Each structure stands twice: as structure tokens, then as C-alpha cells.
Coordinates of C-alpha atoms in Angstrom, one line a residue:
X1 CA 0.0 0.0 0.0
X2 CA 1.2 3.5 -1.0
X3 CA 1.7 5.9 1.5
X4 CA 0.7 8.8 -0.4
X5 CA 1.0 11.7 2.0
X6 CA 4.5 10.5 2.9
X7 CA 5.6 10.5 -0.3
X8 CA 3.7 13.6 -1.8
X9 CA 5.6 15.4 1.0
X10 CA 8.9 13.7 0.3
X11 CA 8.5 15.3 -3.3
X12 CA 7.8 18.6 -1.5
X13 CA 11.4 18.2 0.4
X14 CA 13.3 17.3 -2.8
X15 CA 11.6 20.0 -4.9
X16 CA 12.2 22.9 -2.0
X17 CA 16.0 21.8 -1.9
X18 CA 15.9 21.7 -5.3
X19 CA 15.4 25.7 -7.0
X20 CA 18.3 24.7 -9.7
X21 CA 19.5 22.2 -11.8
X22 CA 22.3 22.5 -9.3
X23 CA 20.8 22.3 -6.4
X24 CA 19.0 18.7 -7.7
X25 CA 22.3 17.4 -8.6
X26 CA 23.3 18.1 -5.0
X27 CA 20.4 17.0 -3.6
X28 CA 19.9 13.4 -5.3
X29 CA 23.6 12.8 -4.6
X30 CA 23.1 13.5 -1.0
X31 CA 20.3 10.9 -0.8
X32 CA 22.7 8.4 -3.4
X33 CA 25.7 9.0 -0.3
X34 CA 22.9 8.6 2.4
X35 CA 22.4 4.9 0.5
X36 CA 26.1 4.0 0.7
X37 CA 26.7 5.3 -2.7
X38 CA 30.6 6.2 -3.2
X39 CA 31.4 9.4 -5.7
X40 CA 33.9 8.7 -8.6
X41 CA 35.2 12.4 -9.1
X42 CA 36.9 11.1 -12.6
X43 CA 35.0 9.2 -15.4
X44 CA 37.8 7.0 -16.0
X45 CA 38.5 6.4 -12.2
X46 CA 39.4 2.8 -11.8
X47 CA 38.3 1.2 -8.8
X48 CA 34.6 0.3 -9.6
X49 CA 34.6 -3.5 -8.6
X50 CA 31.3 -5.7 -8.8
X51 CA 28.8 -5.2 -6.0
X52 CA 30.2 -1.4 -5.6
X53 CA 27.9 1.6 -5.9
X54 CA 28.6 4.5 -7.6
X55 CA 27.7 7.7 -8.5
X56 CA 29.4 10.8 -11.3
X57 CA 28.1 14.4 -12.0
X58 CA 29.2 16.6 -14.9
X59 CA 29.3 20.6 -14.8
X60 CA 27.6 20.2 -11.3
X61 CA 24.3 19.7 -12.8
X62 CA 24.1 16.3 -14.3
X63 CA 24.3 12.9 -12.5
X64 CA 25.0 9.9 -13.5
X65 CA 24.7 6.5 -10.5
X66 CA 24.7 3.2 -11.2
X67 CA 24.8 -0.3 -8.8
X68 CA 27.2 -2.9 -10.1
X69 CA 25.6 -6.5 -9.7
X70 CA 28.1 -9.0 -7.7
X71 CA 28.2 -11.2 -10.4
X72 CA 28.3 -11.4 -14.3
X73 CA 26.9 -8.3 -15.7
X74 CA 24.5 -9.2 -18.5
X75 CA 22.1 -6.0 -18.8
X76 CA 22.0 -2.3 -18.3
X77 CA 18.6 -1.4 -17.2
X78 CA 18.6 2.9 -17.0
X79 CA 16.1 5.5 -15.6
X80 CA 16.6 8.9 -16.9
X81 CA 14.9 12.4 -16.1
X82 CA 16.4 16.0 -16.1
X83 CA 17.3 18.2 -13.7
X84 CA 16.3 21.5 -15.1
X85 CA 13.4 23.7 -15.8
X86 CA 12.1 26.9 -17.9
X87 CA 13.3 29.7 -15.9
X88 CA 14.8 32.8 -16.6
X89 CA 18.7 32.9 -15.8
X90 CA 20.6 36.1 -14.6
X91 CA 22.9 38.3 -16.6
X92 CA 26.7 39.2 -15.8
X93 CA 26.8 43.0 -14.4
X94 CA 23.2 42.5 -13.6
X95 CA 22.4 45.6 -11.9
X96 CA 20.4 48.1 -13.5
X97 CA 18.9 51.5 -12.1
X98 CA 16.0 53.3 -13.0
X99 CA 15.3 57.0 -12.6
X100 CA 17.8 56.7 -9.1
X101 CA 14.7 54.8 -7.5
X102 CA 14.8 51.5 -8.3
X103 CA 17.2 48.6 -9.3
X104 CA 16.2 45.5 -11.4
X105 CA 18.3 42.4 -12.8
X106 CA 19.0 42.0 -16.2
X107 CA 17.6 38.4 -17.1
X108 CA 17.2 36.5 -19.9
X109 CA 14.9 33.6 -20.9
X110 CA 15.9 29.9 -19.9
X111 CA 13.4 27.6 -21.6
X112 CA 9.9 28.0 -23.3
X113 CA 8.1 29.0 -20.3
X114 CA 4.7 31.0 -20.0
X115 CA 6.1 34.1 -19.5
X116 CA 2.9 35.3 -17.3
X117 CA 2.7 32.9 -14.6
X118 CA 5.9 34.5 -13.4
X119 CA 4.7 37.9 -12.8
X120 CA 3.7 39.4 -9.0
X121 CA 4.6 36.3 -7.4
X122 CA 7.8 35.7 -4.7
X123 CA 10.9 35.3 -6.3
X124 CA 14.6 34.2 -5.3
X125 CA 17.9 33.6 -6.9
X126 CA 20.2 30.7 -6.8
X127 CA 22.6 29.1 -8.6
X128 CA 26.4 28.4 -8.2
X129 CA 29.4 30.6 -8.2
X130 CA 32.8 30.0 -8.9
X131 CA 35.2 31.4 -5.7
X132 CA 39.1 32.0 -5.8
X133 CA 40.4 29.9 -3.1
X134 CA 44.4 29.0 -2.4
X135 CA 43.9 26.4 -4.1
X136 CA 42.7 27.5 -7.2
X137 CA 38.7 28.0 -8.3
X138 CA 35.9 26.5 -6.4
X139 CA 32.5 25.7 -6.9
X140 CA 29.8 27.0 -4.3
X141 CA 26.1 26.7 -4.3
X142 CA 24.4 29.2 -3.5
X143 CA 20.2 30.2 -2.9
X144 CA 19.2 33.7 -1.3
X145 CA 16.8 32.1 0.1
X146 CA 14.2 34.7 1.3
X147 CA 12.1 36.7 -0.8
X148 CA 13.9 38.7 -2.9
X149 CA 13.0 39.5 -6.1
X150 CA 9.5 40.3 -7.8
X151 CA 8.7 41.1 -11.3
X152 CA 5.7 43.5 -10.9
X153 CA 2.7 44.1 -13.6
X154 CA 1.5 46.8 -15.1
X155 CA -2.1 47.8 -13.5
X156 CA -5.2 47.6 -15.3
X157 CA -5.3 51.3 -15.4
X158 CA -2.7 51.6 -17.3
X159 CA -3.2 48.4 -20.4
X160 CA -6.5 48.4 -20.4
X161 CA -6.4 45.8 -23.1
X162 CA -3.9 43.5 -20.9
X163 CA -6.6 41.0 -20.7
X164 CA -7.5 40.4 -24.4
X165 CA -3.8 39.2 -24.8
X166 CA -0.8 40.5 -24.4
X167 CA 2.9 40.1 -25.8
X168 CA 5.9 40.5 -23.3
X169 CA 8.7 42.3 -24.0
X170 CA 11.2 39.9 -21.8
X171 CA 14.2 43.5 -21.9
X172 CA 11.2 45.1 -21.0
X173 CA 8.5 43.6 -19.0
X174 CA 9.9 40.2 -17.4
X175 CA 13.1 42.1 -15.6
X176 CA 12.5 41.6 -11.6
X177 CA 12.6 44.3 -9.1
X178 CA 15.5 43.6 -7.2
X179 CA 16.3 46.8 -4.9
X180 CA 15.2 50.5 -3.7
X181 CA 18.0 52.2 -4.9
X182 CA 19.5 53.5 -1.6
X183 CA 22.3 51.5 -0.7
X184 CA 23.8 49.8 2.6
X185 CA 25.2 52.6 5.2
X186 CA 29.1 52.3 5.9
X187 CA 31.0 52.9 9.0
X188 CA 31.8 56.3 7.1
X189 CA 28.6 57.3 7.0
X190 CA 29.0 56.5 2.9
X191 CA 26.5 54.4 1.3
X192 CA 27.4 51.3 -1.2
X193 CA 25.3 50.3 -3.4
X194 CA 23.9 46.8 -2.9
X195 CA 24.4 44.0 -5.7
X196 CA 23.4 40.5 -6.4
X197 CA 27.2 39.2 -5.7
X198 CA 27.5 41.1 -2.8
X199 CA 24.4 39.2 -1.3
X200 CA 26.1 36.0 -2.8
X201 CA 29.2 36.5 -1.1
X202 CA 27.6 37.4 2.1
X203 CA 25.6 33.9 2.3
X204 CA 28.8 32.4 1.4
X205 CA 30.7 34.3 4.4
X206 CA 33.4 35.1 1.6
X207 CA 34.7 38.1 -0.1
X208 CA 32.4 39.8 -2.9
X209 CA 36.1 40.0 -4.6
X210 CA 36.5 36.4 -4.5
X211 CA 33.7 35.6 -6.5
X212 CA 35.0 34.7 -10.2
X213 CA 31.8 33.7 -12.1
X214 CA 28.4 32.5 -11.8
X215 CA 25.7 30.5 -13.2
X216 CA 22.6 32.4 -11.2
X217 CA 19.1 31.7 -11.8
X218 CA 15.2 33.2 -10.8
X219 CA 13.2 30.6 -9.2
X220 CA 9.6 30.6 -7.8
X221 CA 9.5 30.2 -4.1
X222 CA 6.2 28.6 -3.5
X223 CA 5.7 25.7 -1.3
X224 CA 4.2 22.4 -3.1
X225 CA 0.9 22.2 -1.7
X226 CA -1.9 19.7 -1.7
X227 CA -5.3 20.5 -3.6
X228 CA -8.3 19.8 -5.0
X229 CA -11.8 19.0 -3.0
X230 CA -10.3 15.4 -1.7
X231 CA -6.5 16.9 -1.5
X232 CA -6.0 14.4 -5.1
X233 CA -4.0 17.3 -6.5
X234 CA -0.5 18.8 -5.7
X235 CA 0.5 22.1 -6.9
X236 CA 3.8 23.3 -7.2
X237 CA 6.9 24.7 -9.1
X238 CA 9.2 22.8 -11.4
X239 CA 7.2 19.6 -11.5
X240 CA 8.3 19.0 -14.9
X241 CA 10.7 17.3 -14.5
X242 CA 11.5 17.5 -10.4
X243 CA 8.5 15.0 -10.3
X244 CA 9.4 12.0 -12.5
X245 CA 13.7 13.0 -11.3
X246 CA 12.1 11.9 -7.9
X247 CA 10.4 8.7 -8.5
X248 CA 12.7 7.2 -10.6
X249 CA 15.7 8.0 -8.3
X250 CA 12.9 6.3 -5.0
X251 CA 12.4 3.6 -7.3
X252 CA 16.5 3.0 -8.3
X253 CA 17.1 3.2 -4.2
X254 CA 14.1 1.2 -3.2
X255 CA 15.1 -1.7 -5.5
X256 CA 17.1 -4.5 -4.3
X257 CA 21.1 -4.3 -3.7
X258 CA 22.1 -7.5 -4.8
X259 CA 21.7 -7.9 -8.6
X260 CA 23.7 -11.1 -9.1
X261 CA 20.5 -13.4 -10.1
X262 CA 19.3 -11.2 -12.3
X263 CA 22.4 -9.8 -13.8
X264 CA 21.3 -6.1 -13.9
X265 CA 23.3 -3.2 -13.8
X266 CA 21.1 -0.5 -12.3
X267 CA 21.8 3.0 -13.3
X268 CA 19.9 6.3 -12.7
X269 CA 20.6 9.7 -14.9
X270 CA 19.9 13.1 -14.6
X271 CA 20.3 15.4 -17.2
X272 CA 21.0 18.9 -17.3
X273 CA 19.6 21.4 -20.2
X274 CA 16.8 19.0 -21.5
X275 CA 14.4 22.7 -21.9
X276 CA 17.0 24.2 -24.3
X277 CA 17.3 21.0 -26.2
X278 CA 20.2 18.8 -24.4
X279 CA 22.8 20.0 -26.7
X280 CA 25.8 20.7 -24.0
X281 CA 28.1 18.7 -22.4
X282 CA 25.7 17.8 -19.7
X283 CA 22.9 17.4 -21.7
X284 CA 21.3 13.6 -22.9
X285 CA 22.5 14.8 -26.2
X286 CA 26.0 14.5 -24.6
X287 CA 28.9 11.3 -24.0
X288 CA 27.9 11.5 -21.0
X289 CA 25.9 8.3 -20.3
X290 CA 28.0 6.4 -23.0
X291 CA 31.4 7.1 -21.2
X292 CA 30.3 6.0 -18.0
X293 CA 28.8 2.7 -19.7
X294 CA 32.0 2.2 -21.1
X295 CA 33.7 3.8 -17.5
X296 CA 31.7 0.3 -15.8
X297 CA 32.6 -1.7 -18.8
X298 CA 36.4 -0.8 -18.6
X299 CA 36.3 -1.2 -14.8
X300 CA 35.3 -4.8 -15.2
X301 CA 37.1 -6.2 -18.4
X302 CA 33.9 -6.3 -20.7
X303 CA 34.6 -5.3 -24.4
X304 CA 33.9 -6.1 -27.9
X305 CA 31.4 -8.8 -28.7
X306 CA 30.5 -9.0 -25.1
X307 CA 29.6 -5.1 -24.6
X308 CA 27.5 -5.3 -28.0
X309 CA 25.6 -8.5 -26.3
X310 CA 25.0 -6.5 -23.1
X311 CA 23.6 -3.2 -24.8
X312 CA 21.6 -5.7 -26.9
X313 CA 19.5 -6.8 -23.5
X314 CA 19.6 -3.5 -22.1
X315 CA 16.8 -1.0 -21.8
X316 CA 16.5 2.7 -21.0
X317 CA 13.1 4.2 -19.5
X318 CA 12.8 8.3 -19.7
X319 CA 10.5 9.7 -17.4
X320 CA 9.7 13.3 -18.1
X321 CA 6.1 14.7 -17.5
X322 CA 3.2 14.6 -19.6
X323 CA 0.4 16.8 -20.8
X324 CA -2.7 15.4 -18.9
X325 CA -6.5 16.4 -20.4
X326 CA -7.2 19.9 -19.5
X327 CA -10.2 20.6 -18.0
X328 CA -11.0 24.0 -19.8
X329 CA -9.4 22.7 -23.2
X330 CA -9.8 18.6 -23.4
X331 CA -10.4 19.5 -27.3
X332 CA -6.6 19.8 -27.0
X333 CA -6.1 16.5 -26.5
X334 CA -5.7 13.5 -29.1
X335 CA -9.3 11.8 -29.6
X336 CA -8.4 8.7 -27.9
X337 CA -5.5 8.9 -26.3
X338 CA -6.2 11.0 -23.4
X339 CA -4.4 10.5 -20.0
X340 CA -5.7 12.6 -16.7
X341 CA -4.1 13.3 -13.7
X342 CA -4.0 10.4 -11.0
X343 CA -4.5 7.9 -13.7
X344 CA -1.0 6.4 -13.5
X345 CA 2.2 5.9 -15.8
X346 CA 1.9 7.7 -19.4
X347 CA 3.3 6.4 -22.0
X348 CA 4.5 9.1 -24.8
X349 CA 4.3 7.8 -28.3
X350 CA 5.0 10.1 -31.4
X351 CA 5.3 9.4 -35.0
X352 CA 8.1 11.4 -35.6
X353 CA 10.0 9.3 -32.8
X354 CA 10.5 12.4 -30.7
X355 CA 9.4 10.3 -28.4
X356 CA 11.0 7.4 -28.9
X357 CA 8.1 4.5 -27.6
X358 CA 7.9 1.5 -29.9
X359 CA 5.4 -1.5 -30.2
X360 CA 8.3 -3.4 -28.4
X361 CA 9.1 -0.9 -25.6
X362 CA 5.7 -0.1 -24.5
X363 CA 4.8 -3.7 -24.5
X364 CA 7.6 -4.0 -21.8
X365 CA 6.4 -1.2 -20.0
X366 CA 3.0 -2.4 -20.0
X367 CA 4.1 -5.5 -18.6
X368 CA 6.1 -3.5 -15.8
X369 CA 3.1 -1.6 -14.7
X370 CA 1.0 -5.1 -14.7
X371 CA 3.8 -6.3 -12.4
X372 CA 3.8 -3.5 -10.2
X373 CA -0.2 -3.2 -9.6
X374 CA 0.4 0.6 -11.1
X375 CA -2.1 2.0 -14.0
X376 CA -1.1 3.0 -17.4
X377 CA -1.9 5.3 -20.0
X378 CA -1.4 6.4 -23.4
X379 CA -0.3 10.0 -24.6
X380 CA -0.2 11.1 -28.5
X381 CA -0.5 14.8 -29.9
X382 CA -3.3 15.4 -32.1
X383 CA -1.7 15.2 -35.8
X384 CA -2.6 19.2 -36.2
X385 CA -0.6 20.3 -33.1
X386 CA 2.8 19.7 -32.8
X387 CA 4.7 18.4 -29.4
X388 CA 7.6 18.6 -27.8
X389 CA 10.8 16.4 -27.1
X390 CA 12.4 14.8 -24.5
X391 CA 14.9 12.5 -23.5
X392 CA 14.5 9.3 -25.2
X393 CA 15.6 9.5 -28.4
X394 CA 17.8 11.7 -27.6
X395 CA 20.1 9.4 -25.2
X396 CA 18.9 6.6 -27.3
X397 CA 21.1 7.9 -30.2
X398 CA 24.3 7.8 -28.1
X399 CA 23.5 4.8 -26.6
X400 CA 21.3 2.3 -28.9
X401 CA 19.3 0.7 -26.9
X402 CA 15.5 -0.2 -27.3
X403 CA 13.8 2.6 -25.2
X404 CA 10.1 4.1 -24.0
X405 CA 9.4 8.0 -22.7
X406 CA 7.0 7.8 -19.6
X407 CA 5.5 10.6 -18.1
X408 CA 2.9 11.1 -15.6
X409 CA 0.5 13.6 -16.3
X410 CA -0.1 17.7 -15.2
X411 CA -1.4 20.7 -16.3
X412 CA 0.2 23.8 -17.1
X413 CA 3.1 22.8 -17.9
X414 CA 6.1 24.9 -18.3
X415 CA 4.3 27.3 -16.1
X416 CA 5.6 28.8 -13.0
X417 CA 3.4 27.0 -10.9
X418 CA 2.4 23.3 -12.3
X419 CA -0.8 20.7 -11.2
X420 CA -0.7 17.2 -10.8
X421 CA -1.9 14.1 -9.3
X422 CA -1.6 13.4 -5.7
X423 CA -1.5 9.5 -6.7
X424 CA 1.1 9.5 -9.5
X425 CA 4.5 9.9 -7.7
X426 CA 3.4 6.9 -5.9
X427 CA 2.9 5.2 -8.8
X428 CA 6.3 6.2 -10.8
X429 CA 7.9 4.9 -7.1
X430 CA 6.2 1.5 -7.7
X431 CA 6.8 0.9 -11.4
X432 CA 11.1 2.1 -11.3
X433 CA 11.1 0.0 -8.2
X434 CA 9.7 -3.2 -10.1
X435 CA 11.9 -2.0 -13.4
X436 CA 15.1 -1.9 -11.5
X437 CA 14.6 -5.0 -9.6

């Protein structure tokens, strides 16, 4: 039996920890170190020895963990999700006054989000900067975390047409309010004006001088909540793809340790840059999850013919969240394949194979779901609106292996505040758990 409120508030906990791609890095290695998990700092690290369990990031914002069975190794079986989410990332020199009153942030866009949801609500800044230290540059994360920033609409008064649609201006109309222009008060009585690094250097007890670089972003700082007139809702930010980056990773650390009857390599990635298209370093559309496939395959003397026979049994499951029926707009659903929110797993199928579902993958996913007592459900665009991508065929290029996108289902997505089913997580939990074991 699920224990829903325990795990709706688990996602809560990883989501609130989580306002970055960096921050969920950090915060699903914690949990894989919590587990017994060891960190390999180098991709070609030798030491990985059967029944070992292992974890790599890249670029602090992807990560990569797998569990090496104690005996043969005969199948990879991977979860993948991404870390990030459409948000709007801040500017070098940020700082920008207006009429000696006011100070905002330069921004710019991260991601296709709806641009309105993230006006006139509570908004922070976090992110990771790059510190001189003695021994050369350092990583810190960092998240202001207090309310810090709003970006403020135009009354009603003044666009009186705001209502009948209206198109931002993102230099113009999405900047966030950041300061009152006076300053902090010296010793000297002087003022200095106040700036996003110095309030990064001051949570990091360091220097504002000693801060190289950063990679800062906005975030929302709303609370998940529970809703709906049962509570069989949650509403919260960054759902897509926080939500499915926590199940699968429950699922990969709920399934059994020893994999030697089974043969199964388990391994769990995170991907970074999945809402710009996955094209860095970091990204699905990177080496990453193909050099640590061949790191493990180096590691234990498995090459040539028998790599090729391994790949050949292996399978790789992308969970990133789908677009449920909406209850305003259902006509924006495919006639008849039309999942809703609390009715379980989604499969994603396209014809364009941007999502990469097959006859053969979904029929194995199917079967999982039957094993694992967990619903499942169909997703397809209607043919006269085109879709998005994810994950699937994008890691699925690097590393050929057969391979289905999964979702579960929400509303809104992409905005700043997302809906979904109070059952799902729960269900995603259930079905990684059976798919890893």
C-alpha cells in the first residue's frame, strides 16, 4: 500500500531543496551518499569493482549513478529524467537603475516558459558561483533564500487591453525588481550600493572579490501544496521534470542491492539542459551516459562482442512529465489517447520518434506496470498540433538501446506553478522499483 502523504511530502522536500539544476544534482547525490553510494570524481577512475555503488556528476548539474551487480553483468537497465526547468537565468553585471529609485536584474529567458505565470509572485535567486580559493577556483552553491525579487505588472489602469492578450517584451517587461535604490550605510557614513554578488558573497561568508563567475538563476518560491476537494491534486513549481527526477531515483534506491540473479546493472541519470534542447556537455545529447557505460565496462574487463551482447538486453526508460486532459481545453487532446491526472504511468508515443516508444518498448512497459499493480496510459498529440521532445531518443542515439518515454500527467506545464496528481509519484515509485529489480 502507498503511503501517499509520505511520499507527496517527500516530493515537497526534494523539490524545496531543489530551486536549480544544481541544487538537484546536490540533492539526489546527498540521498545516493545517504544509501552508501561512493562518488567517482573522474569518469575513467578505476576502482569500480562488482557489488560497488557509484555515483558521477558533470558541470555540477548532471548525474550519473549506477549499482554494479556482484556477479556477471549481463544487462544495463537505466532511468533517466532532467534536472532543469524553464526559468529565466541572470545576466553578468546585472544591476540596472532606474530614474535613481529603483534597481532590477537583467535576465534573460531559460526555456519555453509561460512568461505570465511569473509575474507578481515571490521570487529568489540561486545558482552556483565560482570562488578564488588557495587552491585555485571553487564551486559553491548558493540560494538567497528569502524573498527577494518580484517582477511586478502593469495595473489595469494603465493596459487596459492587458486582458484580451498580451505580448511581453522579456528586456522590458519580465526584468524583476531587485532593490530600492539606496544602498547599505558604511561605517563612514558612505552608502554602497547593494548587488546581487555582494548578497552572494555574504551567504557564502566570503569576499564579494572572491567571487569569479556565476551561473545564477530566478526561481519561484512557492511551497508544493496539496489540492483539490479530496487533497487528489499537488500544486507546485518545477514539477516538470522535479516529479518524475524523484520517483525514478525512489524507485532505483528502493530496489534491491544484490543484482547477481538477475544480472542487472542499475543505473539512474539526470540530465541537465533538457528545456534548451540537451545540446551541452551535460545534456542527454551529450557522452555523458556512454562514457560511464564504457567507464563500468572498462572497470570490469567487458569489451567487444561482449559489450554489444550486453547493450543488446539493455533497456532505457525516460520519465519526463506529460500533458494530462485539461479541463478548460480537453479539445486539445488527441481523440483517444487521453491520460488525466491520477490515472498512472503515461506512455509518450509520437510518429516522428521524438518520443521514442515503440510497439516493443511499450509492451515491456505495459508489462512492468501489470507487475507492479500501477495504472497506465497512453499520450499522442493530435496530428494538427505539434509536441515537444524529451529525452528518449535523444540518449537513445548515443547509446542504442531499445527505449520508451513515460510521463505522468499535469497541467500547465512549463508554467511557474504546475498541477498534478496526488497518486502518480506513488505510482512512478512503484513501477522504477519493479523496473530496477
Amino acid at each position: 500500500m502507498l503511503d501517499t502523504e509520505k511520499i507527496i511530502q517527500e516530493l515537497f522536500a526534494y523539490i524545496d531543496a531543489s530551486p536549480t539544476a544544481f541544487h538537484a544534482v546536490a540533492e539526489a547525490a546527498a540521498r545516493l551518499e545517504a544509501a552508501g553510494y561512493e562518488k567517482l570524481e573522474k569518469e575513467a577512475e578505476a576502482g569500480i569493482v562488482p557489488g560497488g555503488r557509484y555515483y558521477m556528476t558533470r558541470n555540477d548539474s548532471s548525474l550519473i549513478a549506477f549499482r554494479i551487480p556482484k556477479g556477471e553483468v549481463r544487462r544495463f537497465r537505466i532511468g533517466a529524467a532532467h534536472s532543469d526547468s524553464p526559468s529565466f537565468k541572470v545576466k553578468e553585471t546585472p544591476e540596472m537603475g532606474v530614474e535613481g529609485h529603483y534597481i532590477r536584474l537583467n535576465t534573460e529567458g531559460y526555456g519555453g516558459m509561460i512568461q505570465s505565470t511569473w509575474l507578481d509572485r515571490p521570487l529568489s535567486v540561486a545558482g552556483r558561483v565560482i570562488v578564488e580559493t588557495e587552491n585555485g577556483p571553487q564551486t559553491r552553491l548558493v540560494n538567497l533564500d528569502r524573498d527577494l525579487c518580484v517582477i511586478p505588472n502593469v495595473a489595469i489602469h494603465f493596459n487596459r487591453e492587458i486582458n484580451k492578450g498580451y505580448a511581453y517584451n522579456p528586456q522590458v517587461d519580465l526584468l524583476p525588481l531587485f532593490a530600492g535604490a539606496a544602498g547599505e550605510e558604511q561605517e563612514d557614513g558612505a552608502e554602497k550600493a547593494v548587488t546581487l554578488a555582494g548578497l552572494c558573497a555574504q551567504e557564502l561568508g566570503i569576499e564579494e572579490e572572491k567571487i569569479l563567475a556565476s551561473d545564477l538563476f530566478l526561481y519561484n518560491r512557492e511551497k508544493g501544496r496539496r489540492m483539490g476537494a479530496k487533497g487528489e491534486f499537488i500544486g507546485s513549481p518545477r514539477l516538470d521534470d522535479l516529479q518524475s527526477a524523484f520517483g525514478v531515483l525512489e524507485g532505483f534506491l528502493q530496489a534491491g542491492q544484490d543484482d547477481t540473479e538477475t544480472g542487472c546493472c542499475a543505473v539512474y541519470a539526470l540530465f541537465d539542459n533538457e528545456e534548451i534542447g540537451s545540446g551541452t556537455k551535460q545534456g542527454a545529447d551529450s557522452t555523458f551516459l556512454s562514457d560511464v557505460l564504457d567507464c563500468v565496462c572498462d572497470a570490469l574487463s567487458i569489451s567487444g562482442a561482449k559489450k554489444r551482447d550486453i547493450l543488446s538486453e539493455s533497456f532505457l526508460l525516460s520519465a519526463d512529465n506529460a500533458h494530462g486532459v485539461h479541463p478548460n481545453h480537453p479539445e486539445k487532446s488527441d481523440p483517444t489517447n487521453r491520460p488525466y491526472l491520477n490515472g498512472g504511468i503515461v506512455l509518450k508515443f509520437q510518429g516522428s520518434q521524438k518520443y521514442t516508444t515503440d510497439a516493443w518498448s511499450a509492451a515491456q512497459v505495459r508489462s512492468l506496470c501489470k507487475k507492479a499493480g500501477v495504472p497506465c496510459q497512453n499520450f499522442a498529440n493530435r496530428a494538427d498540433i505539434a509536441g515537444g521532445s524529451t529525452l528518449g531518443n535523444i540518449s537513445s542515439a548515443h547509446v542504442s538501446i531499445p527505449a520508451a518515454d513515460i510521463g505522468l500527467a499535469q497541467l500547465a506545464m512549463h508554467s511557474a506553478f504546475e498541477t498534478a496528481g496526488a497518486l502518480d509519484t506513488g505510482y512512478l515509485i512503484a513501477l522504477c522499483r519493479e523496473y530496477y529489480a
